[in-house]
Amino acid sequence: MIEWNGNSDEAIVDIYVTTYNHAAYCEAAVESVALQRFRHPFNIFVYDDHSTKATRLPTGKSDSPRQVLWMIRRRGYDVEIGQENVGVCRARNHCLTRGKAMW
């Protein structure tokens, strides 16, 4: 963990994605971020708020949220699936507590 002292050369970008029953959008969001050219290292954290219904993927195939999120995890990104649905505010707060960069 790097403590930021005001020098932007040491910055780390954290991207948080929260989802509930929209796993296909998460896959597209993660892919979009991964294709960006950041000047700084970045972390992607995906939190699923206990999704329950299948998602229709852009390919037309329908997958369960767990399958889509496991695909994202296999690409090396930090993915967590909640044990219960806690709502959008608590889900986002949970993500913020997972940040790796400090300033």
PDB file of C-alpha atoms in Angstrom:
ATOM      1  CA  MET A   1       0.000   0.000   0.000  1.00  0.00           C
ATOM      2  CA  ILE A   2       1.355   3.412  -0.931  1.00  0.00           C
ATOM      3  CA  GLU A   3       0.646   6.449   1.194  1.00  0.00           C
ATOM      4  CA  TRP A   4       0.114   9.384  -1.141  1.00  0.00           C
ATOM      5  CA  ASN A   5       2.234  12.410  -0.252  1.00  0.00           C
ATOM      6  CA  GLY A   6       0.938  14.706  -2.978  1.00  0.00           C
ATOM      7  CA  ASN A   7       3.131  13.336  -5.769  1.00  0.00           C
ATOM      8  CA  SER A   8       0.792  12.184  -8.542  1.00  0.00           C
ATOM      9  CA  ASP A   9       3.497   9.857  -9.890  1.00  0.00           C
ATOM     10  CA  GLU A  10       2.769   7.504  -6.970  1.00  0.00           C
ATOM     11  CA  ALA A  11      -1.032   7.493  -7.367  1.00  0.00           C
ATOM     12  CA  ILE A  12      -3.006   4.279  -7.688  1.00  0.00           C
ATOM     13  CA  VAL A  13      -6.434   4.293  -9.333  1.00  0.00           C
ATOM     14  CA  ASP A  14      -9.141   2.178  -7.674  1.00  0.00           C
ATOM     15  CA  ILE A  15     -12.247   1.347  -9.706  1.00  0.00           C
ATOM     16  CA  TYR A  16     -15.293   0.020  -7.852  1.00  0.00           C
ATOM     17  CA  VAL A  17     -18.157  -1.734  -9.620  1.00  0.00           C
ATOM     18  CA  THR A  18     -21.253  -2.693  -7.653  1.00  0.00           C
ATOM     19  CA  THR A  19     -24.007  -4.791  -9.157  1.00  0.00           C
ATOM     20  CA  TYR A  20     -27.293  -6.458  -8.411  1.00  0.00           C
ATOM     21  CA  ASN A  21     -28.778  -8.669 -11.137  1.00  0.00           C
ATOM     22  CA  HIS A  22     -26.747  -6.955 -13.894  1.00  0.00           C
ATOM     23  CA  ALA A  23     -23.643  -9.120 -14.154  1.00  0.00           C
ATOM     24  CA  ALA A  24     -23.407  -8.749 -17.942  1.00  0.00           C
ATOM     25  CA  TYR A  25     -22.927  -5.000 -17.520  1.00  0.00           C
ATOM     26  CA  CYS A  26     -20.153  -5.677 -15.019  1.00  0.00           C
ATOM     27  CA  GLU A  27     -18.292  -7.748 -17.543  1.00  0.00           C
ATOM     28  CA  ALA A  28     -18.532  -4.909 -20.089  1.00  0.00           C
ATOM     29  CA  ALA A  29     -17.506  -2.311 -17.475  1.00  0.00           C
ATOM     30  CA  VAL A  30     -14.458  -4.296 -16.391  1.00  0.00           C
ATOM     31  CA  GLU A  31     -13.454  -4.885 -20.007  1.00  0.00           C
ATOM     32  CA  SER A  32     -13.804  -1.169 -20.764  1.00  0.00           C
ATOM     33  CA  VAL A  33     -11.563  -0.211 -17.839  1.00  0.00           C
ATOM     34  CA  ALA A  34      -9.019  -2.905 -18.669  1.00  0.00           C
ATOM     35  CA  LEU A  35      -8.653  -1.525 -22.201  1.00  0.00           C
ATOM     36  CA  GLN A  36      -7.887   2.004 -20.969  1.00  0.00           C
ATOM     37  CA  ARG A  37      -4.343   3.299 -20.905  1.00  0.00           C
ATOM     38  CA  PHE A  38      -3.789   4.627 -17.410  1.00  0.00           C
ATOM     39  CA  ARG A  39      -0.656   6.470 -16.463  1.00  0.00           C
ATOM     40  CA  HIS A  40      -0.915   4.880 -13.019  1.00  0.00           C
ATOM     41  CA  PRO A  41      -1.432   1.332 -11.787  1.00  0.00           C
ATOM     42  CA  PHE A  42      -5.061   0.463 -11.200  1.00  0.00           C
ATOM     43  CA  ASN A  43      -7.173  -1.988  -9.215  1.00  0.00           C
ATOM     44  CA  ILE A  44     -10.667  -3.150 -10.140  1.00  0.00           C
ATOM     45  CA  PHE A  45     -12.982  -4.367  -7.392  1.00  0.00           C
ATOM     46  CA  VAL A  46     -16.382  -5.868  -8.253  1.00  0.00           C
ATOM     47  CA  TYR A  47     -18.994  -6.405  -5.548  1.00  0.00           C
ATOM     48  CA  ASP A  48     -22.156  -8.339  -6.325  1.00  0.00           C
ATOM     49  CA  ASP A  49     -24.977  -7.610  -3.869  1.00  0.00           C
ATOM     50  CA  HIS A  50     -26.257 -11.217  -3.875  1.00  0.00           C
ATOM     51  CA  SER A  51     -27.740 -11.301  -7.394  1.00  0.00           C
ATOM     52  CA  THR A  52     -30.393 -13.915  -7.983  1.00  0.00           C
ATOM     53  CA  LYS A  53     -31.498 -13.842 -11.619  1.00  0.00           C
ATOM     54  CA  ALA A  54     -29.744 -14.889 -14.801  1.00  0.00           C
ATOM     55  CA  THR A  55     -28.366 -12.231 -17.111  1.00  0.00           C
ATOM     56  CA  ARG A  56     -28.541 -12.147 -20.886  1.00  0.00           C
ATOM     57  CA  LEU A  57     -24.998 -11.618 -22.131  1.00  0.00           C
ATOM     58  CA  PRO A  58     -24.179  -9.529 -25.242  1.00  0.00           C
ATOM     59  CA  THR A  59     -23.545 -12.811 -27.074  1.00  0.00           C
ATOM     60  CA  GLY A  60     -27.209 -13.695 -26.521  1.00  0.00           C
ATOM     61  CA  LYS A  61     -26.294 -16.478 -24.119  1.00  0.00           C
ATOM     62  CA  SER A  62     -27.899 -16.433 -20.670  1.00  0.00           C
ATOM     63  CA  ASP A  63     -25.645 -17.038 -17.671  1.00  0.00           C
ATOM     64  CA  SER A  64     -26.112 -16.955 -13.944  1.00  0.00           C
ATOM     65  CA  PRO A  65     -24.565 -13.977 -12.138  1.00  0.00           C
ATOM     66  CA  ARG A  66     -22.110 -16.305 -10.420  1.00  0.00           C
ATOM     67  CA  GLN A  67     -20.787 -17.653 -13.735  1.00  0.00           C
ATOM     68  CA  VAL A  68     -20.236 -14.151 -15.125  1.00  0.00           C
ATOM     69  CA  LEU A  69     -18.525 -12.961 -11.939  1.00  0.00           C
ATOM     70  CA  TRP A  70     -16.287 -16.022 -11.850  1.00  0.00           C
ATOM     71  CA  MET A  71     -15.201 -15.229 -15.417  1.00  0.00           C
ATOM     72  CA  ILE A  72     -14.187 -11.743 -14.236  1.00  0.00           C
ATOM     73  CA  ARG A  73     -12.352 -13.222 -11.234  1.00  0.00           C
ATOM     74  CA  ARG A  74     -10.448 -15.651 -13.467  1.00  0.00           C
ATOM     75  CA  ARG A  75      -9.121 -12.630 -15.375  1.00  0.00           C
ATOM     76  CA  GLY A  76      -7.376 -11.596 -12.160  1.00  0.00           C
ATOM     77  CA  TYR A  77      -9.724  -8.953 -10.780  1.00  0.00           C
ATOM     78  CA  ASP A  78     -10.960  -8.761  -7.206  1.00  0.00           C
ATOM     79  CA  VAL A  79     -14.565 -10.028  -7.071  1.00  0.00           C
ATOM     80  CA  GLU A  80     -16.704 -10.522  -4.000  1.00  0.00           C
ATOM     81  CA  ILE A  81     -20.222 -11.938  -3.889  1.00  0.00           C
ATOM     82  CA  GLY A  82     -22.336 -10.855  -0.928  1.00  0.00           C
ATOM     83  CA  GLN A  83     -24.017 -13.451   1.264  1.00  0.00           C
ATOM     84  CA  GLU A  84     -27.203 -11.371   1.386  1.00  0.00           C
ATOM     85  CA  ASN A  85     -28.673  -8.370  -0.410  1.00  0.00           C
ATOM     86  CA  VAL A  86     -27.765  -5.294   1.648  1.00  0.00           C
ATOM     87  CA  GLY A  87     -28.896  -2.530  -0.728  1.00  0.00           C
ATOM     88  CA  VAL A  88     -27.038  -0.134  -2.962  1.00  0.00           C
ATOM     89  CA  CYS A  89     -25.702   2.210  -0.243  1.00  0.00           C
ATOM     90  CA  ARG A  90     -24.217  -0.523   1.928  1.00  0.00           C
ATOM     91  CA  ALA A  91     -22.841  -2.317  -1.135  1.00  0.00           C
ATOM     92  CA  ARG A  92     -21.015   0.841  -2.256  1.00  0.00           C
ATOM     93  CA  ASN A  93     -19.745   1.523   1.251  1.00  0.00           C
ATOM     94  CA  HIS A  94     -18.424  -2.030   1.382  1.00  0.00           C
ATOM     95  CA  CYS A  95     -16.467  -1.358  -1.816  1.00  0.00           C
ATOM     96  CA  LEU A  96     -14.940   1.815  -0.427  1.00  0.00           C
ATOM     97  CA  THR A  97     -13.598  -0.060   2.579  1.00  0.00           C
ATOM     98  CA  ARG A  98     -11.724  -2.377   0.201  1.00  0.00           C
ATOM     99  CA  GLY A  99      -9.633   0.377  -1.410  1.00  0.00           C
ATOM    100  CA  LYS A 100      -5.926  -0.282  -1.734  1.00  0.00           C
ATOM    101  CA  ALA A 101      -4.755   3.295  -2.214  1.00  0.00           C
ATOM    102  CA  MET A 102      -4.524   5.689   0.715  1.00  0.00           C
ATOM    103  CA  TRP A 103      -3.926   9.431   0.801  1.00  0.00           C
TER     104      TRP A 103
END
